Short mmCIF file of C-alpha atoms and ligand atoms in Angstrom, two decimals:
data_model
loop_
_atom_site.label_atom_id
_atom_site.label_comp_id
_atom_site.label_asym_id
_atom_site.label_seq_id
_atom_site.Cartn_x
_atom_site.Cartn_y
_atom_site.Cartn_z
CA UNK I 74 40.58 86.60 18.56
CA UNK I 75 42.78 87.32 21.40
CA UNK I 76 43.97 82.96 21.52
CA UNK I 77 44.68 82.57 17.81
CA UNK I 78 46.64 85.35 17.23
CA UNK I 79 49.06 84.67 20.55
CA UNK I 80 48.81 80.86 18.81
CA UNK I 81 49.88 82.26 15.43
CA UNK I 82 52.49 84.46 17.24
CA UNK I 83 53.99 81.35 18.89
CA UNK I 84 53.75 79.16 16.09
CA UNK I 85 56.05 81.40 14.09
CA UNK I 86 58.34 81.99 17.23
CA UNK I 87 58.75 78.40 16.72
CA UNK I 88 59.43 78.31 12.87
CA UNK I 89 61.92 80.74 13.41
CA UNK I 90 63.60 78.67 16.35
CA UNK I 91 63.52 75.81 13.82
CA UNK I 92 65.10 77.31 11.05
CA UNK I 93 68.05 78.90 13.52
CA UNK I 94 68.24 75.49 14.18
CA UNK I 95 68.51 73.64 11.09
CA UNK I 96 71.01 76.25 9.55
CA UNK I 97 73.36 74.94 12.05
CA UNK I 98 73.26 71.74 9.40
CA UNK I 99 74.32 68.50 11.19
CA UNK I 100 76.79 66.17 8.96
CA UNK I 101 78.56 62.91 9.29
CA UNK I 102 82.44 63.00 10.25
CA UNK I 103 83.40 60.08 7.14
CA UNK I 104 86.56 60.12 8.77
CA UNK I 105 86.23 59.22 12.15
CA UNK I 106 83.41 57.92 14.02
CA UNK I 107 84.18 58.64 16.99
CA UNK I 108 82.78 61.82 16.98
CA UNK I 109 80.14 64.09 18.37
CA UNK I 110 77.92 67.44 17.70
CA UNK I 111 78.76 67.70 13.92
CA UNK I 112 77.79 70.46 11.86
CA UNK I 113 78.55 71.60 8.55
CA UNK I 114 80.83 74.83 8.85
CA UNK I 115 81.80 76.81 5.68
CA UNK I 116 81.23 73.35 3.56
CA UNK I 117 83.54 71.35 6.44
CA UNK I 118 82.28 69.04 8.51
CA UNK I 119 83.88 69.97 12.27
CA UNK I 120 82.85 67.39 14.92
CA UNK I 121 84.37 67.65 18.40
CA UNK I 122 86.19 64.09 19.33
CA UNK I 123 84.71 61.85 22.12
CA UNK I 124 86.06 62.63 25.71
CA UNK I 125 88.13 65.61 24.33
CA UNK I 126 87.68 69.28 24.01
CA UNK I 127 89.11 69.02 20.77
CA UNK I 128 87.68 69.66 16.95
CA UNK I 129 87.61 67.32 14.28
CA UNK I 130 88.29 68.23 10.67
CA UNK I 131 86.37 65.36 8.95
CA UNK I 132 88.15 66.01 5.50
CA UNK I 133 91.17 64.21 6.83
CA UNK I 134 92.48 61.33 9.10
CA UNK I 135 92.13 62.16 12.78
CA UNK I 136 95.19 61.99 15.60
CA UNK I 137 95.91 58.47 16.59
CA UNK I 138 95.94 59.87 20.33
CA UNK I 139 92.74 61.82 19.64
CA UNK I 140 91.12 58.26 18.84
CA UNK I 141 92.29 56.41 21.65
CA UNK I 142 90.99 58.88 24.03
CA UNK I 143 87.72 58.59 22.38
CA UNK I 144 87.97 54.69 22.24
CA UNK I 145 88.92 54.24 25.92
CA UNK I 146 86.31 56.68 26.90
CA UNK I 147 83.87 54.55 25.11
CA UNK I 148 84.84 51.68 26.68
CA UNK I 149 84.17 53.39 29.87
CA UNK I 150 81.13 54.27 29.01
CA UNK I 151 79.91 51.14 28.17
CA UNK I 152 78.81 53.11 24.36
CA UNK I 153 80.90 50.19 22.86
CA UNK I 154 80.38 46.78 24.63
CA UNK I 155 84.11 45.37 24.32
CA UNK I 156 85.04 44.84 27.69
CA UNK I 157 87.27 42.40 27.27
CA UNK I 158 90.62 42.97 29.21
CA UNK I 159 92.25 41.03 26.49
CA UNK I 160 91.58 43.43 23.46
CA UNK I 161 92.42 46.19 25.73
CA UNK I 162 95.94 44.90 25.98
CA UNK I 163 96.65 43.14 23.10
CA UNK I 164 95.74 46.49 21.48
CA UNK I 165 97.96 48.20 23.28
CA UNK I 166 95.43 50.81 24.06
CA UNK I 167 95.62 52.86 27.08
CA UNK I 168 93.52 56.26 28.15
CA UNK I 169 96.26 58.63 26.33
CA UNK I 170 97.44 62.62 27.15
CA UNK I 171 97.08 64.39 24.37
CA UNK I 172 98.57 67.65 23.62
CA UNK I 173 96.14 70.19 22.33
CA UNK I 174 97.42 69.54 18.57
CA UNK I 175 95.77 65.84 19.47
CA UNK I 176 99.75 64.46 18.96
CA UNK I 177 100.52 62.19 22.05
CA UNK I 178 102.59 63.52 25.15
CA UNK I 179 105.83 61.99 25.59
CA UNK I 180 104.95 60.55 28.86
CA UNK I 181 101.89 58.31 29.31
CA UNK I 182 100.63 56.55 32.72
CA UNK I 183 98.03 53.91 32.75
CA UNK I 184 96.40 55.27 36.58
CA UNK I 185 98.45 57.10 39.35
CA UNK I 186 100.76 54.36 39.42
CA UNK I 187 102.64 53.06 36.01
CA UNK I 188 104.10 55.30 33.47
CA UNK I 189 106.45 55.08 30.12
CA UNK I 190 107.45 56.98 27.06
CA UNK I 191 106.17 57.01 24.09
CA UNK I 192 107.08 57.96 20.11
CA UNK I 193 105.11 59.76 18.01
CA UNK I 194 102.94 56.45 17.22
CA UNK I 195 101.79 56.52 21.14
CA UNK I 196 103.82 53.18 21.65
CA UNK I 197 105.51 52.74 24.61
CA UNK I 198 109.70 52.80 23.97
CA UNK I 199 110.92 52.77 27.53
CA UNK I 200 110.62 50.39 31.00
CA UNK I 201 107.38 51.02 32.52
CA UNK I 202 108.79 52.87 35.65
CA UNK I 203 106.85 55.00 38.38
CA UNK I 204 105.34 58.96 38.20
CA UNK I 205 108.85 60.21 38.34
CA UNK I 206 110.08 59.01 35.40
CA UNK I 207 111.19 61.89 32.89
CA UNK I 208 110.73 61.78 28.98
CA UNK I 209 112.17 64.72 27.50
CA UNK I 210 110.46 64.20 23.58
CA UNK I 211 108.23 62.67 21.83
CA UNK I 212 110.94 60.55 19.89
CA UNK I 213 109.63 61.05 16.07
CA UNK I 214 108.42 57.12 14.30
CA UNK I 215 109.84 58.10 10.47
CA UNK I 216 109.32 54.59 9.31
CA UNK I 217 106.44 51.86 9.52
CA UNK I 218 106.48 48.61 8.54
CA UNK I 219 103.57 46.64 8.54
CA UNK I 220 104.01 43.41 6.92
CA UNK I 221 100.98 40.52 6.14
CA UNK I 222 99.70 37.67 4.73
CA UNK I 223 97.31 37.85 2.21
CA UNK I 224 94.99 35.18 1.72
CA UNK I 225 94.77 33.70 -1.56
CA UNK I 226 92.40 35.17 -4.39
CA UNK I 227 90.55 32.87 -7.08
CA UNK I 228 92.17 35.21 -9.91
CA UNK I 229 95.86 35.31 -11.22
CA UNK I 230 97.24 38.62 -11.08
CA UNK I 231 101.14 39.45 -11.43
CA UNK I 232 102.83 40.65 -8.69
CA UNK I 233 103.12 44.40 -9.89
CA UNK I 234 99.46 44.57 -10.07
CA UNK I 235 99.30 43.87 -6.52
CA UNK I 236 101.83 46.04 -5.42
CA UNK I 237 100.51 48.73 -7.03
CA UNK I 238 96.38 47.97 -5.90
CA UNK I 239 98.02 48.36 -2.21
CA UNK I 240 99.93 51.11 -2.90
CA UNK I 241 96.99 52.75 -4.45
CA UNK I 242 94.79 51.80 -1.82
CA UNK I 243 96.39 53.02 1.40
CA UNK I 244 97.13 56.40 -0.79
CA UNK I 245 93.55 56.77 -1.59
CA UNK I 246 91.92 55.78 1.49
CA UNK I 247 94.08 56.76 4.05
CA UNK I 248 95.23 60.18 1.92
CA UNK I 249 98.74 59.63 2.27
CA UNK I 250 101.21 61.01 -0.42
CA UNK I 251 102.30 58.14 -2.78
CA UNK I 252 106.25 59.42 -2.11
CA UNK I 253 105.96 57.85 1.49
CA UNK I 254 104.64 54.63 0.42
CA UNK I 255 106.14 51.33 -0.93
CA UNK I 256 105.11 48.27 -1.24
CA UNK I 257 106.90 44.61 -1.59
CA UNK I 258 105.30 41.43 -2.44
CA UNK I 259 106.87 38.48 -2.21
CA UNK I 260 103.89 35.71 -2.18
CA UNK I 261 102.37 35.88 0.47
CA UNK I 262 103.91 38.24 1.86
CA UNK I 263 103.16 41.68 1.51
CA UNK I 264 105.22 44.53 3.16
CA UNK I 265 104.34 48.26 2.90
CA UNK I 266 106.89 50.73 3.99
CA UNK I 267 105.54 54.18 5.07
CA UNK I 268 108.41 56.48 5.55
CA UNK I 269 107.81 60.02 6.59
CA UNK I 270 111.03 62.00 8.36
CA UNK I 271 110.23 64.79 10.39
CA UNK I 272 111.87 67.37 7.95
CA UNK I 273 109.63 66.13 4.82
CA UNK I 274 106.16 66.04 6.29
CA UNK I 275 104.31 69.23 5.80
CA UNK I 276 101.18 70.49 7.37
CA UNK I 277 98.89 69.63 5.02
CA UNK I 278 100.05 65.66 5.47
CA UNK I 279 98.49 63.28 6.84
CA UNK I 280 101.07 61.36 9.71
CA UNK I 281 101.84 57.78 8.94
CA UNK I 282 101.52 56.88 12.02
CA UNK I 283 98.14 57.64 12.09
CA UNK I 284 97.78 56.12 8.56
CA UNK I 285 99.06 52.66 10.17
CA UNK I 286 96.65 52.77 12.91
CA UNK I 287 93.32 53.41 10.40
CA UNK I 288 95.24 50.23 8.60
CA UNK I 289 95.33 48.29 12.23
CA UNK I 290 91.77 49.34 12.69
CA UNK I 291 90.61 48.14 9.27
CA UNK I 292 92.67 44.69 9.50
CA UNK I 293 90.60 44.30 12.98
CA UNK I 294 87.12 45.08 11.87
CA UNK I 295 86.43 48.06 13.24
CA UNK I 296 87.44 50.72 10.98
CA UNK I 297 87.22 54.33 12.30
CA UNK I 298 85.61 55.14 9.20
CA UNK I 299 82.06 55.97 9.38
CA UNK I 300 81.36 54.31 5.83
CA UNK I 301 80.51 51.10 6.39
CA UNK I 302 80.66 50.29 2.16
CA UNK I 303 84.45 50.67 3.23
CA UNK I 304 85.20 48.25 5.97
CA UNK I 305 86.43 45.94 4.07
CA UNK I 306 90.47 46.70 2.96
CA UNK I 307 91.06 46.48 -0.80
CA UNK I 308 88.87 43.97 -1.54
CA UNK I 309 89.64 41.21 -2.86
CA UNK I 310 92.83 41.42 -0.65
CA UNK I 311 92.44 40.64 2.71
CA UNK I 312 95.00 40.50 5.07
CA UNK I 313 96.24 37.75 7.94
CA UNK I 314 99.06 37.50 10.70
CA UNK I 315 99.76 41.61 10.48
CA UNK I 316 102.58 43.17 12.17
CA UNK I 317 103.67 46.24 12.29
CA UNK I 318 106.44 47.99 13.41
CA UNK I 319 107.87 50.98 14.60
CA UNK I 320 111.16 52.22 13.37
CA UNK I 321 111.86 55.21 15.64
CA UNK I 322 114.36 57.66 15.14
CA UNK I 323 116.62 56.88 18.67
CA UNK I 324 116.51 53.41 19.60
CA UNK I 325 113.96 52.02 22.39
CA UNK I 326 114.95 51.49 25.51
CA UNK I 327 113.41 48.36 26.85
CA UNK I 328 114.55 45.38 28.42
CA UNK I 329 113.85 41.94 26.33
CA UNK I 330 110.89 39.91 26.68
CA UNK I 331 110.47 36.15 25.34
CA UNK I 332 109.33 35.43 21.69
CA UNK I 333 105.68 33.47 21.25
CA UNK I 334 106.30 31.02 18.29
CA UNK I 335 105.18 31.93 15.35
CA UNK I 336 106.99 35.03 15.18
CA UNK I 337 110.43 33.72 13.81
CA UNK I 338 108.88 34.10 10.06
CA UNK I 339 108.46 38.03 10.95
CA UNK I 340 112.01 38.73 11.86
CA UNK I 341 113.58 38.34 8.92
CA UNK I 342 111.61 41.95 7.75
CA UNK I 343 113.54 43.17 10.93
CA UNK I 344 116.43 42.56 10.06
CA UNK I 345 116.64 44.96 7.65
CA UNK I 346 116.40 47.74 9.77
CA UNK I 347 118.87 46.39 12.39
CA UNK I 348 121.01 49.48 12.85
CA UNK I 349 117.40 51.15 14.10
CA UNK I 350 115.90 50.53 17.05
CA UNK I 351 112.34 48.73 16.33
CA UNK I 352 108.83 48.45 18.13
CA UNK I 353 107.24 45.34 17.37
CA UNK I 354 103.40 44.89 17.72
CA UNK I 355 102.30 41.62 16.82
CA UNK I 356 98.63 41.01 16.20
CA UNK I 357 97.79 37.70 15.16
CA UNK I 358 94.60 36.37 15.08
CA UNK I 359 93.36 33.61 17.36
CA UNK I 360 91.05 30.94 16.65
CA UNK I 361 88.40 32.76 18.85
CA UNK I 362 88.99 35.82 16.67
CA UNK I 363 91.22 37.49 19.55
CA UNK I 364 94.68 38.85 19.37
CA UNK I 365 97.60 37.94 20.96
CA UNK I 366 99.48 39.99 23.44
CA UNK I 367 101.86 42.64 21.70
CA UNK I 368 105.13 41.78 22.26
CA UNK I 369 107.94 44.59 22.77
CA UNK I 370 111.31 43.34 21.84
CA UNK I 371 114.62 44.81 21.71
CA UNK I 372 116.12 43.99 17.97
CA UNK I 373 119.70 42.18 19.99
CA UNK I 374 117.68 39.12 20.61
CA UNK I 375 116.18 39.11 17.35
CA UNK I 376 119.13 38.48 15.45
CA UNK I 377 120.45 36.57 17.62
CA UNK I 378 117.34 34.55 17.61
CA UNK I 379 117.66 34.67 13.67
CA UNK I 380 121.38 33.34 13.67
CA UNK I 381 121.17 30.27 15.97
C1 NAG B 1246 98.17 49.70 35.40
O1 NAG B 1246 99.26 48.81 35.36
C2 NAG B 1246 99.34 47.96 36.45
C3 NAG B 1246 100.63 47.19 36.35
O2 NAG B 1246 101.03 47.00 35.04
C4 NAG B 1246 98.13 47.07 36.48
O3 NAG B 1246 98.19 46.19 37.58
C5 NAG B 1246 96.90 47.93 36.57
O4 NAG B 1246 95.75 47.13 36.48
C6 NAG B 1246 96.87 48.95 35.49
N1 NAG B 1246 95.80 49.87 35.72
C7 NAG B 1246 94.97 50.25 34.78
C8 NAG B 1246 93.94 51.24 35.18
O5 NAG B 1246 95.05 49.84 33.64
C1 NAG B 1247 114.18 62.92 5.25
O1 NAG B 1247 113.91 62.12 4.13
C2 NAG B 1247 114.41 62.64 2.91
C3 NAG B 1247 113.92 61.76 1.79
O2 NAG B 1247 114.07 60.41 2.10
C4 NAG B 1247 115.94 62.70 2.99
O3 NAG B 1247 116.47 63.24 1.80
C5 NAG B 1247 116.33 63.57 4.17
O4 NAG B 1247 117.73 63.53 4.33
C6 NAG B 1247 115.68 63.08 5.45
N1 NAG B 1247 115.94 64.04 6.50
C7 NAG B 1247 116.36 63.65 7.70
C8 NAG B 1247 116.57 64.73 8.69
O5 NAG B 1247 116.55 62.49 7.97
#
């Protein structure tokens, strides 16, 4: 009798392993998945972030900085086979510093060698200059424009209706507050404004900046949300040619760099933030289903661009 009862013994050593185990409930992070070693604390799913030490509160949006890191250290990896040099840079997506909020550090370096600054968005705003360059903040992106083509739907609807679908649907699925959102449509244009000063965003917001790259990431294909059912934006709507730009609150201080055609018809959403300096990312999509370089741009040769 001596076997069975060490067998039983064991066999319940084990049972009580497992259920140690399985109390620890695993979950899925809806909001990012980029994640790793979920488990259900409390009713919260926490999930630590990809190539950071850092934990993920899967109720809400995650750190654009947070999910670069993860990205580029998935690239590395090889855990996500994209590596193509081109989306790399016409993503603009470089292995970030983040702080250990998960907000971006005002000075980035792509190796030992190259280094800018940044805004709150993670988008460079100076020269690219050498390790000794200084950035004294993280100069704060309080406005986002990201303005783009929709592609024609089979039913009429008035214009209000789909102003307020996209204003509805970047509230709901990217939890921002309707107060920083507004929307413009003038056919077939669509413009969404996310404004969100420093002074008005509390701690229970989400940033837009981080609402505008979950948008980016959507308009791509390859949303960071782990619910596939949502990959598509606001269906029926689908968006084209987007661009989106970053109104910081100091002006950027880069030197100009030539136009690609096509982008004239963009400007003209520029110009009404001329007295601000502006980012501009352009992302347009390429026959091969690629994405143009970003172009950086100082607003000067915009308007004058505009005027002749
Ligand atoms: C860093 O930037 C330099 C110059 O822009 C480039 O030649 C180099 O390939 C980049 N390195 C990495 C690791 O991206
Ligand atoms: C922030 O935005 C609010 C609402 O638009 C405005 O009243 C306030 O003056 C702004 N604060 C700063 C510091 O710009």
């Amino acid at each position: 009798m001596e076997l069975p009862r060490r067998a039983v013994f064991l066999l319940g050593a084990l049972l009580a392993l497992a259920a140690v185990v399985w109390s620890q409930e695993t979950c899925l992070c809806k909001n990012n998945k980029r994640t790793t070693d979920c488990s259900l604390v409390n009713g919260v799913c926490l999930c630590k972030s990809i190539g950071l030490n850092i934990t993920v509160d899967c109720r809400t949006l995650t750190s654009k900085c947070v999910l670069m890191k993860a990205e580029v250290i998935g690239l590395k990896t090889g855990r996500r086979k994209k590596p193509d040099t081109a989306y790399v840079d016409n993503d603009g997506i470089y292995d970030p510093e983040c702080d250990a909020e998960g907000n971006f550090k005002p000075k980035q370096c792509n190796g030992t060698e190259t280094c800018w600054c940044v805004n709150s968005a993670g988008a460079r705003r100076t020269e690219k200059g050498d390790r000794n360059i200084t950035c004294q903040e993280v100069v704060r992106t309080s406005w986002i424009i990201i303005e783009a083509k929709h592609l024609e739907r089979n039913t009429a609807t008035g214009e209000g209706s789909i102003e307020g679908t996209i204003g509805n649907a970047f509230s709901e699925r990217y939890q921002l507050d309707q107060k920083y959102i507004s929307v413009m449509y003038e056919k077939p244009f669509i413009t969404v404004n996310l404004k969100q000063n420093a002074s008005e965003k509390t701690i229970n917001d989400v940033d837009i900046a981080d609402v505008a790259y979950y948008f980016e990431k959507d308009v791509k294909g390859d949303t960071i949300f782990s619910d596939k059912s949502g990959v598509k934006f606001a269906e029926p709507l689908q968006f084209e040619n987007t661009v989106i730009y970053y109104v910081d609150d100091k002006p950027p201080e880069f030197s100009m760099k030539h136009l690609t055609a096509g982008v004239i018809a963009v400007i003209v959403v520029v110009v009404l933030a001329i007295v601000v300096g502006i980012l501009v990312l352009i992302f347009t999509r390429r026959k091969r289903g690629k994405y143009e370089k970003a172009e950086v741009k100082e607003m000067n040769e915009m308007h004058r661009e505009l005027n002749s």
